[in-house]
Short mmCIF file of C-alpha atoms in Angstrom, two decimals:
data_model
loop_
_atom_site.label_atom_id
_atom_site.label_comp_id
_atom_site.label_asym_id
_atom_site.label_seq_id
_atom_site.Cartn_x
_atom_site.Cartn_y
_atom_site.Cartn_z
CA UNK A 1 177.02 10.35 21.77
CA UNK A 2 174.80 8.58 19.87
CA UNK A 3 174.03 8.84 16.15
CA UNK A 4 170.31 8.03 14.43
CA UNK A 5 169.65 8.05 10.49
CA UNK A 6 166.02 9.72 10.61
CA UNK A 7 165.70 8.50 6.83
CA UNK A 8 168.16 7.31 3.74
CA UNK A 9 167.54 7.74 0.02
CA UNK A 10 169.35 5.66 -2.50
CA UNK A 11 171.54 8.02 -5.40
CA UNK A 12 172.37 5.45 -7.65
CA UNK A 13 175.58 7.60 -7.89
CA UNK A 14 178.34 8.62 -5.69
CA UNK A 15 177.58 11.11 -3.04
CA UNK A 16 180.60 13.61 -3.82
CA UNK A 17 179.43 13.53 -7.17
CA UNK A 18 175.67 14.76 -5.76
CA UNK A 19 175.11 18.35 -6.12
CA UNK A 20 172.69 19.40 -2.97
CA UNK A 21 171.23 22.15 -1.10
CA UNK A 22 169.36 22.30 2.05
CA UNK A 23 166.67 24.77 2.58
CA UNK A 24 164.31 25.44 5.41
CA UNK A 25 162.11 22.76 4.90
CA UNK A 26 163.48 20.39 1.91
CA UNK A 27 166.82 19.21 0.21
CA UNK A 28 167.02 19.51 -3.33
CA UNK A 29 169.88 16.93 -4.73
CA UNK A 30 170.95 15.72 -8.14
CA UNK A 31 170.47 11.91 -8.27
CA UNK A 32 170.42 9.04 -10.79
CA UNK A 33 172.47 11.15 -13.65
CA UNK A 34 169.61 12.99 -15.07
CA UNK A 35 167.34 13.65 -12.47
CA UNK A 36 166.68 16.89 -9.77
CA UNK A 37 164.56 15.49 -6.96
CA UNK A 38 163.00 17.33 -3.70
CA UNK A 39 162.76 15.73 -0.87
CA UNK A 40 160.95 17.17 2.29
CA UNK A 41 163.21 17.58 5.35
CA UNK A 42 161.78 15.64 8.04
CA UNK A 43 160.66 11.93 6.47
CA UNK A 44 162.67 12.30 3.01
CA UNK A 45 159.62 11.81 0.98
CA UNK A 46 160.02 13.14 -2.58
CA UNK A 47 158.12 16.29 -3.29
CA UNK A 48 159.16 16.42 -7.06
CA UNK A 49 161.10 14.65 -9.34
CA UNK A 50 162.12 15.95 -12.89
CA UNK A 51 164.28 15.35 -15.45
CA UNK A 52 167.60 17.66 -15.43
CA UNK A 53 170.65 16.17 -17.20
CA UNK A 54 173.99 15.57 -16.61
CA UNK A 55 176.20 16.61 -13.53
CA UNK A 56 174.62 20.46 -12.97
CA UNK A 57 177.29 23.19 -12.61
CA UNK A 58 175.29 24.86 -9.86
CA UNK A 59 172.21 24.79 -7.60
CA UNK A 60 171.17 27.99 -5.75
CA UNK A 61 167.72 28.10 -3.82
CA UNK A 62 166.18 32.00 -4.13
CA UNK A 63 163.29 31.88 -1.61
CA UNK A 64 161.01 29.71 -3.54
CA UNK A 65 162.79 28.81 -6.48
CA UNK A 66 165.25 26.96 -7.49
CA UNK A 67 168.06 28.15 -10.18
CA UNK A 68 170.16 25.46 -11.96
CA UNK A 69 173.08 25.25 -14.54
CA UNK A 70 172.42 22.26 -16.50
CA UNK A 71 174.37 20.58 -19.16
CA UNK A 72 173.39 18.41 -22.12
CA UNK A 73 171.25 20.71 -23.16
CA UNK A 74 173.01 23.80 -21.60
CA UNK A 75 170.71 25.75 -19.85
CA UNK A 76 169.89 28.16 -17.05
CA UNK A 77 166.46 26.82 -15.24
CA UNK A 78 164.35 28.45 -12.60
CA UNK A 79 161.81 25.93 -10.85
CA UNK A 80 159.39 26.43 -8.20
CA UNK A 81 160.48 25.11 -5.14
CA UNK A 82 157.10 24.43 -3.58
CA UNK A 83 156.31 22.06 -7.05
CA UNK A 84 158.78 20.98 -9.11
CA UNK A 85 157.27 23.20 -12.23
CA UNK A 86 159.59 24.75 -14.81
CA UNK A 87 159.45 28.26 -14.14
CA UNK A 88 161.51 29.69 -16.76
CA UNK A 89 164.82 28.59 -18.62
CA UNK A 90 166.99 30.45 -20.75
CA UNK A 91 169.85 28.64 -23.28
CA UNK A 92 173.59 29.63 -21.91
CA UNK A 93 176.72 29.43 -23.66
CA UNK A 94 178.40 26.10 -23.25
CA UNK A 95 180.67 25.53 -20.68
CA UNK A 96 178.68 28.18 -18.68
CA UNK A 97 179.84 28.03 -14.86
CA UNK A 98 179.77 29.96 -12.01
CA UNK A 99 176.10 30.58 -10.13
CA UNK A 100 175.19 33.58 -8.05
CA UNK A 101 171.44 35.01 -6.97
CA UNK A 102 171.71 38.38 -5.67
CA UNK A 103 168.12 39.95 -4.91
CA UNK A 104 166.77 39.90 -8.15
CA UNK A 105 169.33 39.34 -10.25
CA UNK A 106 171.01 35.47 -11.39
CA UNK A 107 174.54 36.23 -12.33
CA UNK A 108 176.23 33.59 -14.43
CA UNK A 109 179.77 32.73 -16.62
CA UNK A 110 183.05 33.42 -16.07
CA UNK A 111 184.28 29.59 -15.46
CA UNK A 112 188.15 29.27 -16.83
CA UNK A 113 187.44 31.99 -19.08
CA UNK A 114 184.93 29.96 -21.54
CA UNK A 115 182.12 33.00 -21.12
CA UNK A 116 181.16 36.48 -20.78
CA UNK A 117 179.56 37.24 -17.02
CA UNK A 118 175.65 37.69 -17.51
CA UNK A 119 173.07 39.46 -15.35
CA UNK A 120 169.59 38.03 -15.92
CA UNK A 121 166.49 38.76 -14.20
CA UNK A 122 165.41 36.35 -11.67
CA UNK A 123 161.61 36.71 -12.63
CA UNK A 124 161.71 35.53 -16.34
CA UNK A 125 165.42 35.11 -17.01
CA UNK A 126 165.49 37.51 -19.23
CA UNK A 127 169.20 39.34 -20.28
CA UNK A 128 169.65 42.37 -17.91
CA UNK A 129 173.75 43.02 -19.13
CA UNK A 130 177.00 41.00 -20.35
CA UNK A 131 180.56 41.67 -20.18
CA UNK A 132 181.50 42.22 -23.82
CA UNK A 133 183.72 39.12 -24.22
CA UNK A 134 184.46 36.13 -22.13
CA UNK A 135 185.87 36.72 -18.63
CA UNK A 136 188.43 34.72 -16.21
CA UNK A 137 186.64 34.39 -13.09
CA UNK A 138 186.70 32.26 -10.07
CA UNK A 139 183.51 30.87 -8.35
CA UNK A 140 181.50 33.92 -7.57
CA UNK A 141 180.00 34.73 -4.22
CA UNK A 142 176.98 37.04 -3.56
CA UNK A 143 178.26 38.81 -0.74
CA UNK A 144 178.23 42.97 0.48
CA UNK A 145 175.56 43.91 -1.62
CA UNK A 146 176.90 42.63 -5.00
CA UNK A 147 178.77 39.65 -6.30
CA UNK A 148 181.87 38.81 -5.81
CA UNK A 149 184.68 37.75 -8.61
CA UNK A 150 188.16 38.18 -9.60
CA UNK A 151 191.48 36.53 -11.15
CA UNK A 152 194.68 36.80 -10.63
CA UNK A 153 195.70 39.62 -8.30
CA UNK A 154 192.52 41.05 -8.80
CA UNK A 155 189.03 40.73 -6.93
CA UNK A 156 185.88 42.87 -8.28
CA UNK A 157 182.57 43.30 -6.61
CA UNK A 158 179.83 43.40 -9.33
CA UNK A 159 176.68 45.83 -9.22
CA UNK A 160 174.30 43.08 -9.71
CA UNK A 161 171.82 45.73 -11.53
CA UNK A 162 173.79 46.49 -14.35
CA UNK A 163 177.08 44.29 -14.12
CA UNK A 164 179.22 47.89 -12.93
CA UNK A 165 182.02 47.61 -10.45
CA UNK A 166 181.16 48.34 -6.85
CA UNK A 167 184.44 47.81 -5.69
CA UNK A 168 188.15 46.37 -6.55
CA UNK A 169 191.24 45.40 -4.68
CA UNK A 170 194.23 44.57 -5.68
CA UNK A 171 195.56 41.44 -3.91
CA UNK A 172 199.18 40.61 -2.73
CA UNK A 173 198.92 36.99 -3.99
CA UNK A 174 197.29 35.83 -6.85
CA UNK A 175 193.90 34.52 -6.55
CA UNK A 176 193.33 29.94 -6.28
CA UNK A 177 192.66 28.20 -9.44
CA UNK A 178 188.74 27.87 -11.02
CA UNK A 179 187.70 25.16 -9.57
CA UNK A 180 187.82 26.14 -5.40
CA UNK A 181 186.08 28.02 -3.47
CA UNK A 182 188.16 31.51 -3.45
CA UNK A 183 186.02 33.32 -1.09
CA UNK A 184 185.07 32.60 2.03
CA UNK A 185 182.72 35.24 3.97
CA UNK A 186 183.70 36.23 7.29
CA UNK A 187 181.22 38.55 8.08
CA UNK A 188 178.89 41.09 6.23
CA UNK A 189 181.75 43.20 5.03
CA UNK A 190 184.58 41.10 5.03
CA UNK A 191 186.30 38.06 3.31
CA UNK A 192 189.03 35.29 3.17
CA UNK A 193 190.66 34.89 -0.08
CA UNK A 194 192.16 31.64 -1.14
CA UNK A 195 195.08 32.20 -3.09
CA UNK A 196 197.91 30.58 -4.91
CA UNK A 197 200.89 28.94 -2.68
CA UNK A 198 198.17 28.14 0.02
CA UNK A 199 198.04 31.46 1.14
CA UNK A 200 195.26 33.20 2.39
CA UNK A 201 194.66 37.01 2.26
CA UNK A 202 191.69 39.19 3.59
CA UNK A 203 189.83 42.05 2.28
CA UNK A 204 186.53 43.64 3.27
CA UNK A 205 184.57 47.02 2.15
CA UNK A 206 186.15 50.00 3.31
CA UNK A 207 189.40 52.34 3.18
CA UNK A 208 191.72 49.17 4.25
CA UNK A 209 194.21 47.42 2.10
CA UNK A 210 194.12 43.47 1.35
CA UNK A 211 195.99 42.03 4.17
CA UNK A 212 197.81 38.65 3.56
CA UNK A 213 197.24 36.41 6.62
CA UNK A 214 200.14 33.78 5.51
CA UNK A 215 201.14 30.37 3.84
CA UNK A 216 200.10 26.81 5.27
CA UNK A 217 200.51 23.42 4.77
CA UNK A 218 198.96 22.26 1.07
CA UNK A 219 194.86 21.98 1.61
CA UNK A 220 192.15 20.77 -0.04
CA UNK A 221 188.87 22.73 0.90
CA UNK A 222 188.78 25.83 2.89
CA UNK A 223 185.57 27.40 5.32
CA UNK A 224 184.39 29.52 8.22
CA UNK A 225 182.45 28.36 11.72
CA UNK A 226 182.81 29.53 14.83
CA UNK A 227 185.05 32.70 14.13
CA UNK A 228 188.05 30.70 12.61
CA UNK A 229 188.85 30.06 9.06
CA UNK A 230 189.18 26.30 8.62
CA UNK A 231 191.84 24.42 6.18
CA UNK A 232 191.22 21.30 5.37
CA UNK A 233 195.09 19.48 4.86
CA UNK A 234 196.01 17.90 2.04
CA UNK A 235 197.65 15.53 4.66
CA UNK A 236 195.27 14.74 6.65
CA UNK A 237 193.12 16.61 9.36
CA UNK A 238 192.17 20.44 10.02
CA UNK A 239 193.84 23.56 10.60
CA UNK A 240 191.67 26.40 11.90
CA UNK A 241 193.38 30.06 11.84
CA UNK A 242 192.24 33.46 13.17
CA UNK A 243 191.25 35.48 9.88
CA UNK A 244 192.29 38.89 11.72
CA UNK A 245 195.99 37.77 11.49
CA UNK A 246 196.47 34.48 10.55
CA UNK A 247 197.90 33.05 13.51
CA UNK A 248 196.77 29.25 14.44
CA UNK A 249 193.47 28.50 16.77
CA UNK A 250 193.71 25.27 16.78
CA UNK A 251 194.32 21.38 14.05
CA UNK A 252 192.98 18.25 14.18
CA UNK A 253 195.31 15.74 13.10
CA UNK A 254 194.11 12.43 11.44
CA UNK A 255 195.07 8.82 9.92
CA UNK A 256 192.09 8.92 7.61
CA UNK A 257 190.75 10.87 5.14
CA UNK A 258 188.46 13.74 6.68
CA UNK A 259 185.07 14.90 5.01
CA UNK A 260 184.92 18.37 4.08
CA UNK A 261 182.78 21.19 6.24
CA UNK A 262 183.00 20.87 10.22
CA UNK A 263 179.45 21.66 11.04
CA UNK A 264 178.82 23.99 13.65
CA UNK A 265 176.48 21.88 16.46
CA UNK A 266 175.62 23.31 19.37
CA UNK A 267 178.97 25.42 21.03
CA UNK A 268 181.27 22.91 19.11
CA UNK A 269 182.02 21.51 15.88
CA UNK A 270 181.03 18.11 14.15
CA UNK A 271 183.51 16.89 11.79
CA UNK A 272 183.49 13.38 9.83
CA UNK A 273 185.69 10.67 8.17
CA UNK A 274 185.38 8.32 5.82
CA UNK A 275 184.79 5.31 7.44
CA UNK A 276 181.75 6.86 8.73
CA UNK A 277 183.03 8.02 11.76
CA UNK A 278 181.77 11.46 13.66
CA UNK A 279 183.58 13.46 16.21
CA UNK A 280 182.46 16.25 18.22
CA UNK A 281 185.08 19.09 19.12
CA UNK A 282 184.88 21.95 21.53
CA UNK A 283 185.23 25.23 19.75
CA UNK A 284 189.34 25.29 20.84
CA UNK A 285 189.12 22.23 18.66
CA UNK A 286 189.27 19.33 21.62
CA UNK A 287 187.71 16.29 21.20
CA UNK A 288 184.46 15.69 23.34
CA UNK A 289 182.73 13.25 21.86
CA UNK A 290 182.57 10.07 19.00
CA UNK A 291 180.07 7.77 17.23
CA UNK A 292 179.47 6.49 13.73
CA UNK A 293 176.95 5.72 11.18
CA UNK A 294 178.20 2.23 11.01
CA UNK A 295 178.60 0.59 7.54
CA UNK A 296 178.42 4.20 5.20
CA UNK A 297 181.38 5.59 3.69
CA UNK A 298 181.24 9.20 4.18
CA UNK A 299 181.58 11.55 1.11
CA UNK A 300 179.84 14.96 2.84
CA UNK A 301 178.02 16.24 5.69
CA UNK A 302 175.99 18.98 5.89
CA UNK A 303 173.60 21.16 8.57
CA UNK A 304 171.31 24.06 8.16
CA UNK A 305 170.71 26.96 10.67
CA UNK A 306 168.43 24.98 12.32
CA UNK A 307 170.42 22.11 13.41
CA UNK A 308 169.14 19.65 11.09
CA UNK A 309 171.86 17.39 10.14
CA UNK A 310 172.37 15.78 6.82
CA UNK A 311 175.18 13.05 5.19
CA UNK A 312 176.27 11.65 1.45
CA UNK A 313 177.55 8.44 1.23
CA UNK A 314 179.33 6.40 -1.42
CA UNK A 315 175.39 5.87 -2.80
CA UNK A 316 172.98 7.26 -0.43
CA UNK A 317 171.76 10.77 1.04
CA UNK A 318 170.15 11.06 4.25
CA UNK A 319 169.29 12.63 7.61
CA UNK A 320 170.44 11.88 11.03
CA UNK A 321 170.61 13.54 14.51
CA UNK A 322 172.81 12.97 17.31
CA UNK A 323 171.97 12.57 20.95
CA UNK A 324 175.07 13.04 23.54
CA UNK A 325 175.59 11.06 26.16
CA UNK A 326 174.72 12.61 29.64
CA UNK A 327 177.69 13.89 31.40
CA UNK A 328 180.49 12.03 29.70
CA UNK A 329 183.73 13.10 30.62
CA UNK A 330 185.88 15.54 27.95
CA UNK A 331 188.28 13.35 26.37
CA UNK A 332 191.34 14.77 25.30
CA UNK A 333 191.89 13.60 21.58
CA UNK A 334 195.33 11.83 22.19
CA UNK A 335 193.13 9.16 24.05
CA UNK A 336 190.29 8.73 21.15
CA UNK A 337 192.88 7.00 18.39
CA UNK A 338 191.89 8.05 15.31
CA UNK A 339 191.88 11.83 15.47
CA UNK A 340 194.29 14.06 17.82
CA UNK A 341 194.06 17.48 18.46
CA UNK A 342 196.88 20.16 18.39
CA UNK A 343 197.03 23.16 21.02
CA UNK A 344 197.26 26.24 19.13
CA UNK A 345 200.86 27.46 19.50
CA UNK A 346 200.18 31.47 18.62
CA UNK A 347 203.01 31.23 16.21
CA UNK A 348 202.53 33.68 12.96
CA UNK A 349 202.27 31.25 10.32
CA UNK A 350 205.42 31.02 7.69
CA UNK A 351 205.67 32.96 4.69
CA UNK A 352 206.18 29.88 2.33
CA UNK A 353 204.59 26.85 1.81
CA UNK A 354 206.01 23.80 2.93
#
């Protein structure tokens, strides 16, 4: 296959440090250390460019609005996605982290236990509710009619309208630290939780108890694509498991640093590496085709539901497309060189981390 860069923009900072979010017709990203920029998806043209401050703690799209947790000064800002105009802003306590939007409520706070968790009105930023004291929470997630939080052995689904509990689960393992993506939705009513000791636990809305899927080799990121929960192994490569029972679906070994987030593409997956290599895998993890973005050190890949593809590099952000080569035969990973694919073993994962 062939990769073609459609447009590219200098960030003047590392791509991995540039928080960004892809919308239906635009991309909003942080660049030049102090700016928030909206780019047209079609050609990368600047729609608007506004001052922001250093390193936002969160960026979320909500319809035609952009919510940003900024620092220096500490503010929650609501920006018009079409024009870049400030709709409202409200001060937040220092070290406010975690940002989720559900319906007409913005929920912030709880990062590392520094601040309370609060719900604010999406229309004007007015305070609707707040916890009486600081709360420890992993990264929050808008899911199943509420906002999912938690710490230690407990996960809690909050009602965004008033902050009350919609559901509460006792987990068999404590949740992972505050800086990782702790919850991965695998459906509208089920989620996989990332726990300590490189373990995964699944639970959902309903009467069943949380179930431990297993412990795995140490991993640095986790997500869900094509019916499998994938983990980016700390030692390199990916492992995908069945979210129903934790057994291995497929795995990919690599001899170089892989980019977080394999992308759903057609019926397969796109994975990238730090040297600009991009590989198309089948849903079973077998290598189909490969290409590269020459001269680019990849930090991140992203996609949208309509098939748009984006990349962040050592100092740039851009959009690209890939064109499969006609009638190219499927190649086993063993013959590709950089990446090899392991067949699923069907074995139940071990109960202790390796």
